[in-house]
mmCIF file with all atom_site columns, C-alpha atoms in Angstrom:
data_model
loop_
_atom_site.group_PDB
_atom_site.id
_atom_site.type_symbol
_atom_site.label_atom_id
_atom_site.label_alt_id
_atom_site.label_comp_id
_atom_site.label_asym_id
_atom_site.label_entity_id
_atom_site.label_seq_id
_atom_site.pdbx_PDB_ins_code
_atom_site.Cartn_x
_atom_site.Cartn_y
_atom_site.Cartn_z
_atom_site.occupancy
_atom_site.B_iso_or_equiv
_atom_site.pdbx_formal_charge
_atom_site.auth_seq_id
_atom_site.auth_comp_id
_atom_site.auth_asym_id
_atom_site.auth_atom_id
_atom_site.pdbx_PDB_model_num
ATOM 1   C CA . MET J 1 1   ? 193.029 -21.294 -11.737 1.00 49.00 ? 14  MET J CA 1
ATOM 2   C CA . PRO J 1 2   ? 192.415 -23.516 -15.064 1.00 57.00 ? 15  PRO J CA 1
ATOM 3   C CA . ILE J 1 3   ? 192.331 -26.682 -12.721 1.00 58.00 ? 16  ILE J CA 1
ATOM 4   C CA . MET J 1 4   ? 189.482 -25.232 -10.632 1.00 52.00 ? 17  MET J CA 1
ATOM 5   C CA . ARG J 1 5   ? 187.304 -25.196 -13.475 1.00 55.00 ? 18  ARG J CA 1
ATOM 6   C CA . PRO J 1 6   ? 186.966 -28.892 -14.145 1.00 56.00 ? 19  PRO J CA 1
ATOM 7   C CA . ILE J 1 7   ? 186.226 -29.638 -10.402 1.00 55.00 ? 20  ILE J CA 1
ATOM 8   C CA . ALA J 1 8   ? 183.626 -26.804 -10.377 1.00 50.00 ? 21  ALA J CA 1
ATOM 9   C CA . ARG J 1 9   ? 182.148 -28.484 -13.370 1.00 53.00 ? 22  ARG J CA 1
ATOM 10  C CA . SER J 1 10  ? 181.897 -31.859 -11.685 1.00 51.00 ? 23  SER J CA 1
ATOM 11  C CA . LEU J 1 11  ? 180.610 -30.704 -8.493  1.00 48.00 ? 24  LEU J CA 1
ATOM 12  C CA . GLN J 1 12  ? 177.909 -28.700 -10.740 1.00 53.00 ? 25  GLN J CA 1
ATOM 13  C CA . LEU J 1 13  ? 177.062 -31.945 -12.539 1.00 47.00 ? 26  LEU J CA 1
ATOM 14  C CA . LEU J 1 14  ? 176.854 -34.017 -9.062  1.00 47.00 ? 27  LEU J CA 1
ATOM 15  C CA . ALA J 1 15  ? 174.555 -31.471 -7.638  1.00 47.00 ? 28  ALA J CA 1
ATOM 16  C CA . ALA J 1 16  ? 172.433 -31.412 -10.874 1.00 44.00 ? 29  ALA J CA 1
ATOM 17  C CA . VAL J 1 17  ? 172.094 -35.228 -10.701 1.00 41.00 ? 30  VAL J CA 1
ATOM 18  C CA . LEU J 1 18  ? 171.458 -35.439 -7.143  1.00 42.00 ? 31  LEU J CA 1
ATOM 19  C CA . LEU J 1 19  ? 168.868 -32.580 -7.470  1.00 40.00 ? 32  LEU J CA 1
ATOM 20  C CA . SER J 1 20  ? 167.097 -33.853 -10.707 1.00 39.00 ? 33  SER J CA 1
ATOM 21  C CA . GLY J 1 21  ? 163.507 -34.823 -10.956 1.00 37.00 ? 34  GLY J CA 1
ATOM 22  C CA . CYS J 1 22  ? 164.059 -38.522 -11.092 1.00 40.00 ? 35  CYS J CA 1
ATOM 23  C CA . ALA J 1 23  ? 163.430 -39.156 -7.512  1.00 40.00 ? 36  ALA J CA 1
ATOM 24  C CA . GLY J 1 24  ? 160.413 -41.555 -7.928  1.00 42.00 ? 37  GLY J CA 1
ATOM 25  C CA . SER J 1 25  ? 162.416 -44.086 -9.965  1.00 50.00 ? 38  SER J CA 1
ATOM 26  C CA . GLY J 1 26  ? 164.109 -46.967 -8.792  1.00 74.00 ? 39  GLY J CA 1
ATOM 27  C CA . SER J 1 27  ? 162.796 -46.563 -5.211  1.00 78.00 ? 40  SER J CA 1
ATOM 28  C CA . ARG J 1 28  ? 159.936 -47.987 -3.230  1.00 84.00 ? 41  ARG J CA 1
ATOM 29  C CA . SER J 1 29  ? 158.233 -47.380 0.412   1.00 88.00 ? 42  SER J CA 1
ATOM 30  C CA . VAL J 1 30  ? 158.126 -50.054 2.723   1.00 91.00 ? 43  VAL J CA 1
ATOM 31  C CA . THR J 1 31  ? 156.287 -50.011 6.129   1.00 94.00 ? 44  THR J CA 1
ATOM 32  C CA . LEU J 1 32  ? 157.646 -52.181 9.053   1.00 95.00 ? 45  LEU J CA 1
ATOM 33  C CA . GLU J 1 33  ? 156.144 -52.913 12.566  1.00 96.00 ? 46  GLU J CA 1
ATOM 34  C CA . VAL J 1 34  ? 158.246 -53.781 15.289  1.00 93.00 ? 47  VAL J CA 1
ATOM 35  C CA . THR J 1 35  ? 156.792 -55.651 18.134  1.00 92.00 ? 48  THR J CA 1
ATOM 36  C CA . SER J 1 36  ? 158.109 -57.448 21.407  1.00 88.00 ? 49  SER J CA 1
ATOM 37  C CA . ASN J 1 37  ? 156.151 -60.080 23.402  1.00 76.00 ? 50  ASN J CA 1
ATOM 38  C CA . ALA J 1 38  ? 154.715 -58.969 26.803  1.00 73.00 ? 51  ALA J CA 1
ATOM 39  C CA . THR J 1 39  ? 154.660 -61.237 29.668  1.00 76.00 ? 52  THR J CA 1
ATOM 40  C CA . ASP J 1 40  ? 151.438 -62.695 28.699  1.00 80.00 ? 53  ASP J CA 1
ATOM 41  C CA . GLY J 1 41  ? 152.718 -63.341 25.372  1.00 78.00 ? 54  GLY J CA 1
ATOM 42  C CA . THR J 1 42  ? 150.696 -60.955 23.388  1.00 86.00 ? 55  THR J CA 1
ATOM 43  C CA . PRO J 1 43  ? 152.835 -58.537 20.756  1.00 88.00 ? 56  PRO J CA 1
ATOM 44  C CA . GLN J 1 44  ? 153.160 -55.150 22.002  1.00 90.00 ? 57  GLN J CA 1
ATOM 45  C CA . PRO J 1 45  ? 154.273 -52.208 19.724  1.00 92.00 ? 58  PRO J CA 1
ATOM 46  C CA . VAL J 1 46  ? 157.915 -50.809 20.182  1.00 90.00 ? 59  VAL J CA 1
ATOM 47  C CA . SER J 1 47  ? 158.207 -47.063 19.911  1.00 91.00 ? 60  SER J CA 1
ATOM 48  C CA . SER J 1 48  ? 161.373 -45.219 19.322  1.00 90.00 ? 61  SER J CA 1
ATOM 49  C CA . ALA J 1 49  ? 163.166 -48.324 17.890  1.00 91.00 ? 62  ALA J CA 1
ATOM 50  C CA . PHE J 1 50  ? 165.733 -47.123 15.441  1.00 91.00 ? 63  PHE J CA 1
ATOM 51  C CA . VAL J 1 51  ? 165.016 -49.020 12.091  1.00 92.00 ? 64  VAL J CA 1
ATOM 52  C CA . ARG J 1 52  ? 167.691 -48.586 8.903   1.00 90.00 ? 65  ARG J CA 1
ATOM 53  C CA . ALA J 1 53  ? 167.874 -50.441 5.873   1.00 89.00 ? 66  ALA J CA 1
ATOM 54  C CA . ILE J 1 54  ? 171.467 -51.454 4.794   1.00 84.00 ? 67  ILE J CA 1
ATOM 55  C CA . PRO J 1 55  ? 172.266 -52.120 1.003   1.00 81.00 ? 68  PRO J CA 1
ATOM 56  C CA . MET J 1 56  ? 173.838 -55.411 0.325   1.00 78.00 ? 69  MET J CA 1
ATOM 57  C CA . ALA J 1 57  ? 176.669 -55.560 -1.612  1.00 66.00 ? 70  ALA J CA 1
ATOM 58  C CA . SER J 1 58  ? 176.921 -51.730 -1.864  1.00 56.00 ? 71  SER J CA 1
ATOM 59  C CA . SER J 1 59  ? 178.968 -48.798 -0.291  1.00 54.00 ? 72  SER J CA 1
ATOM 60  C CA . PRO J 1 60  ? 177.494 -45.459 0.980   1.00 52.00 ? 73  PRO J CA 1
ATOM 61  C CA . MET J 1 61  ? 179.017 -43.900 -2.626  1.00 53.00 ? 74  MET J CA 1
ATOM 62  C CA . PRO J 1 62  ? 178.097 -46.134 -5.313  1.00 51.00 ? 75  PRO J CA 1
ATOM 63  C CA . LEU J 1 63  ? 180.741 -47.489 -7.920  1.00 55.00 ? 76  LEU J CA 1
ATOM 64  C CA . PRO J 1 64  ? 181.400 -46.726 -10.507 1.00 62.00 ? 77  PRO J CA 1
ATOM 65  C CA . ILE J 1 65  ? 180.467 -43.133 -10.088 1.00 65.00 ? 78  ILE J CA 1
ATOM 66  C CA . ASN J 1 66  ? 178.267 -42.087 -12.848 1.00 67.00 ? 79  ASN J CA 1
ATOM 67  C CA . SER J 1 67  ? 174.943 -40.374 -13.497 1.00 70.00 ? 80  SER J CA 1
ATOM 68  C CA . LYS J 1 68  ? 173.047 -43.543 -12.806 1.00 64.00 ? 81  LYS J CA 1
ATOM 69  C CA . THR J 1 69  ? 174.444 -44.538 -9.675  1.00 60.00 ? 82  THR J CA 1
ATOM 70  C CA . LEU J 1 70  ? 174.276 -41.082 -8.360  1.00 60.00 ? 83  LEU J CA 1
ATOM 71  C CA . GLN J 1 71  ? 170.443 -40.884 -9.190  1.00 62.00 ? 84  GLN J CA 1
ATOM 72  C CA . GLU J 1 72  ? 170.291 -44.071 -7.153  1.00 59.00 ? 85  GLU J CA 1
ATOM 73  C CA . LEU J 1 73  ? 172.097 -42.549 -4.161  1.00 58.00 ? 86  LEU J CA 1
ATOM 74  C CA . GLY J 1 74  ? 169.825 -39.528 -4.477  1.00 57.00 ? 87  GLY J CA 1
ATOM 75  C CA . ASN J 1 75  ? 166.683 -41.621 -4.547  1.00 54.00 ? 88  ASN J CA 1
ATOM 76  C CA . LEU J 1 76  ? 167.329 -42.896 -1.026  1.00 53.00 ? 89  LEU J CA 1
ATOM 77  C CA . LYS J 1 77  ? 165.399 -40.247 0.809   1.00 54.00 ? 90  LYS J CA 1
ATOM 78  C CA . LYS J 1 78  ? 164.542 -42.101 4.111   1.00 67.00 ? 91  LYS J CA 1
ATOM 79  C CA . ASP J 1 79  ? 166.345 -45.272 4.612   1.00 83.00 ? 92  ASP J CA 1
ATOM 80  C CA . ALA J 1 80  ? 166.799 -44.943 8.656   1.00 88.00 ? 93  ALA J CA 1
ATOM 81  C CA . ASP J 1 81  ? 164.155 -43.710 10.936  1.00 91.00 ? 94  ASP J CA 1
ATOM 82  C CA . PHE J 1 82  ? 162.500 -44.425 14.423  1.00 92.00 ? 95  PHE J CA 1
ATOM 83  C CA . THR J 1 83  ? 159.311 -46.396 14.893  1.00 93.00 ? 96  THR J CA 1
ATOM 84  C CA . ASP J 1 84  ? 156.244 -44.464 16.121  1.00 94.00 ? 97  ASP J CA 1
ATOM 85  C CA . THR J 1 85  ? 153.903 -44.986 19.150  1.00 94.00 ? 98  THR J CA 1
ATOM 86  C CA . GLN J 1 86  ? 152.314 -47.986 17.090  1.00 96.00 ? 99  GLN J CA 1
ATOM 87  C CA . GLY J 1 87  ? 156.054 -49.523 16.589  1.00 94.00 ? 100 GLY J CA 1
ATOM 88  C CA . ARG J 1 88  ? 155.469 -48.389 12.607  1.00 96.00 ? 101 ARG J CA 1
ATOM 89  C CA . VAL J 1 89  ? 158.086 -47.038 10.503  1.00 95.00 ? 102 VAL J CA 1
ATOM 90  C CA . THR J 1 90  ? 158.153 -46.136 6.762   1.00 94.00 ? 103 THR J CA 1
ATOM 91  C CA . LEU J 1 91  ? 161.368 -46.297 4.957   1.00 92.00 ? 104 LEU J CA 1
ATOM 92  C CA . THR J 1 92  ? 162.276 -45.448 1.054   1.00 87.00 ? 105 THR J CA 1
ATOM 93  C CA . ILE J 1 93  ? 164.499 -47.700 -0.296  1.00 85.00 ? 106 ILE J CA 1
ATOM 94  C CA . ALA J 1 94  ? 166.339 -48.684 -3.693  1.00 77.00 ? 107 ALA J CA 1
ATOM 95  C CA . SER J 1 95  ? 163.979 -51.264 -5.324  1.00 76.00 ? 108 SER J CA 1
ATOM 96  C CA . VAL J 1 96  ? 166.943 -52.949 -7.318  1.00 75.00 ? 109 VAL J CA 1
ATOM 97  C CA . ARG J 1 97  ? 169.022 -54.733 -4.736  1.00 79.00 ? 110 ARG J CA 1
ATOM 98  C CA . PRO J 1 98  ? 168.370 -56.679 -1.161  1.00 86.00 ? 111 PRO J CA 1
ATOM 99  C CA . PHE J 1 99  ? 168.672 -54.871 2.038   1.00 88.00 ? 112 PHE J CA 1
ATOM 100 C CA . ILE J 1 100 ? 169.564 -55.926 5.492   1.00 89.00 ? 113 ILE J CA 1
ATOM 101 C CA . ILE J 1 101 ? 166.980 -54.292 7.760   1.00 91.00 ? 114 ILE J CA 1
ATOM 102 C CA . GLU J 1 102 ? 168.501 -53.388 11.398  1.00 90.00 ? 115 GLU J CA 1
ATOM 103 C CA . VAL J 1 103 ? 166.148 -52.992 14.289  1.00 91.00 ? 116 VAL J CA 1
ATOM 104 C CA . ALA J 1 104 ? 167.959 -51.384 17.529  1.00 88.00 ? 117 ALA J CA 1
ATOM 105 C CA . ASN J 1 105 ? 165.674 -51.289 20.427  1.00 79.00 ? 118 ASN J CA 1
ATOM 106 C CA . PRO J 1 106 ? 165.508 -48.115 22.455  1.00 73.00 ? 119 PRO J CA 1
ATOM 107 C CA . PHE J 1 107 ? 166.509 -49.532 25.408  1.00 65.00 ? 120 PHE J CA 1
ATOM 108 C CA . THR J 1 108 ? 170.232 -49.956 26.652  1.00 46.00 ? 121 THR J CA 1
ATOM 109 C CA . ALA J 1 109 ? 172.213 -52.737 25.624  1.00 45.00 ? 122 ALA J CA 1
ATOM 110 C CA . THR J 1 110 ? 172.074 -54.116 29.350  1.00 43.00 ? 123 THR J CA 1
ATOM 111 C CA . ASP J 1 111 ? 168.141 -54.257 29.136  1.00 48.00 ? 124 ASP J CA 1
ATOM 112 C CA . SER J 1 112 ? 166.543 -57.757 28.141  1.00 51.00 ? 125 SER J CA 1
ATOM 113 C CA . LEU J 1 113 ? 165.398 -56.229 24.947  1.00 51.00 ? 126 LEU J CA 1
ATOM 114 C CA . GLY J 1 114 ? 168.806 -54.710 24.015  1.00 56.00 ? 127 GLY J CA 1
ATOM 115 C CA . GLU J 1 115 ? 169.474 -56.787 21.349  1.00 72.00 ? 128 GLU J CA 1
ATOM 116 C CA . VAL J 1 116 ? 169.586 -55.835 17.751  1.00 85.00 ? 129 VAL J CA 1
ATOM 117 C CA . TRP J 1 117 ? 167.163 -57.516 15.419  1.00 89.00 ? 130 TRP J CA 1
ATOM 118 C CA . ARG J 1 118 ? 168.632 -57.978 11.956  1.00 90.00 ? 131 ARG J CA 1
ATOM 119 C CA . GLY J 1 119 ? 166.705 -59.315 8.474   1.00 92.00 ? 132 GLY J CA 1
ATOM 120 C CA . ASP J 1 120 ? 167.155 -59.746 4.856   1.00 92.00 ? 133 ASP J CA 1
ATOM 121 C CA . PHE J 1 121 ? 164.652 -57.754 2.781   1.00 92.00 ? 134 PHE J CA 1
ATOM 122 C CA . ASP J 1 122 ? 164.284 -58.533 -0.939  1.00 89.00 ? 135 ASP J CA 1
ATOM 123 C CA . PRO J 1 123 ? 162.234 -55.604 -2.517  1.00 85.00 ? 136 PRO J CA 1
ATOM 124 C CA . GLU J 1 124 ? 161.464 -57.448 -5.901  1.00 84.00 ? 137 GLU J CA 1
ATOM 125 C CA . SER J 1 125 ? 159.870 -60.397 -3.894  1.00 87.00 ? 138 SER J CA 1
ATOM 126 C CA . GLY J 1 126 ? 158.735 -58.451 -0.640  1.00 88.00 ? 139 GLY J CA 1
ATOM 127 C CA . ASN J 1 127 ? 160.262 -61.118 1.550   1.00 91.00 ? 140 ASN J CA 1
ATOM 128 C CA . LEU J 1 128 ? 161.804 -60.252 4.857   1.00 93.00 ? 141 LEU J CA 1
ATOM 129 C CA . THR J 1 129 ? 163.470 -63.049 6.686   1.00 93.00 ? 142 THR J CA 1
ATOM 130 C CA . ALA J 1 130 ? 164.803 -62.688 10.198  1.00 92.00 ? 143 ALA J CA 1
ATOM 131 C CA . GLN J 1 131 ? 168.481 -63.536 10.562  1.00 90.00 ? 144 GLN J CA 1
ATOM 132 C CA . PRO J 1 132 ? 169.146 -66.095 13.845  1.00 86.00 ? 145 PRO J CA 1
ATOM 133 C CA . THR J 1 133 ? 169.607 -63.626 16.920  1.00 80.00 ? 146 THR J CA 1
ATOM 134 C CA . ASP J 1 134 ? 168.533 -63.837 20.346  1.00 77.00 ? 147 ASP J CA 1
ATOM 135 C CA . SER J 1 135 ? 166.427 -60.466 20.012  1.00 79.00 ? 148 SER J CA 1
ATOM 136 C CA . LYS J 1 136 ? 163.001 -60.319 21.706  1.00 81.00 ? 149 LYS J CA 1
ATOM 137 C CA . LEU J 1 137 ? 162.133 -57.944 18.816  1.00 86.00 ? 150 LEU J CA 1
ATOM 138 C CA . SER J 1 138 ? 159.772 -59.093 15.824  1.00 89.00 ? 151 SER J CA 1
ATOM 139 C CA . VAL J 1 139 ? 159.269 -57.275 12.543  1.00 93.00 ? 152 VAL J CA 1
ATOM 140 C CA . ARG J 1 140 ? 156.875 -57.815 9.703   1.00 93.00 ? 153 ARG J CA 1
ATOM 141 C CA . ILE J 1 141 ? 156.309 -55.886 6.643   1.00 93.00 ? 154 ILE J CA 1
ATOM 142 C CA . VAL J 1 142 ? 152.717 -53.878 6.956   1.00 93.00 ? 155 VAL J CA 1
ATOM 143 C CA . GLN J 1 143 ? 150.778 -53.807 3.482   1.00 68.00 ? 156 GLN J CA 1
#
C-alpha cells in the first residue's frame, strides 16, 4: 500500500488545483456571430451551429504538467457550444495563446451549407481571420 499514498496525494493535488479559486485569471469571453447569406444576399443568423475554440500549439493536456498549466486547463470552462437563435455563441478561452475557431453548420455535409468554417483568432489583438474555405458561413466577433 505505500505506493498508493503518492498516487492519492497527486490526485488530491490535481483536484485542488482544478477546483481552486483562480478561475478568472488567464481567460476571457468572446462572443461570435455565425451567419450565412440568403438567396437575396442578406446575412441570416445560423442557429444550432457547433462552434469550438482549438488552442494552437497545445494538446488537450497541457505539458509540462505543473500547477500553472493545470490552472490554465481548469480555466477553460466553455470552449465549445452551439449558437442560439440569433446565431451567437459566447466561449471562454485562454487569453495567452492563439486559437483556431471552427464552426460546423447544423446541416448535413451533403447540404450546400455543410462545410466547416475555420478562422485564426488571436485573443491579444482580438483579430479573427478566416482560413480559405468553400463554406457559405461567415463568422464575426460581436463586441
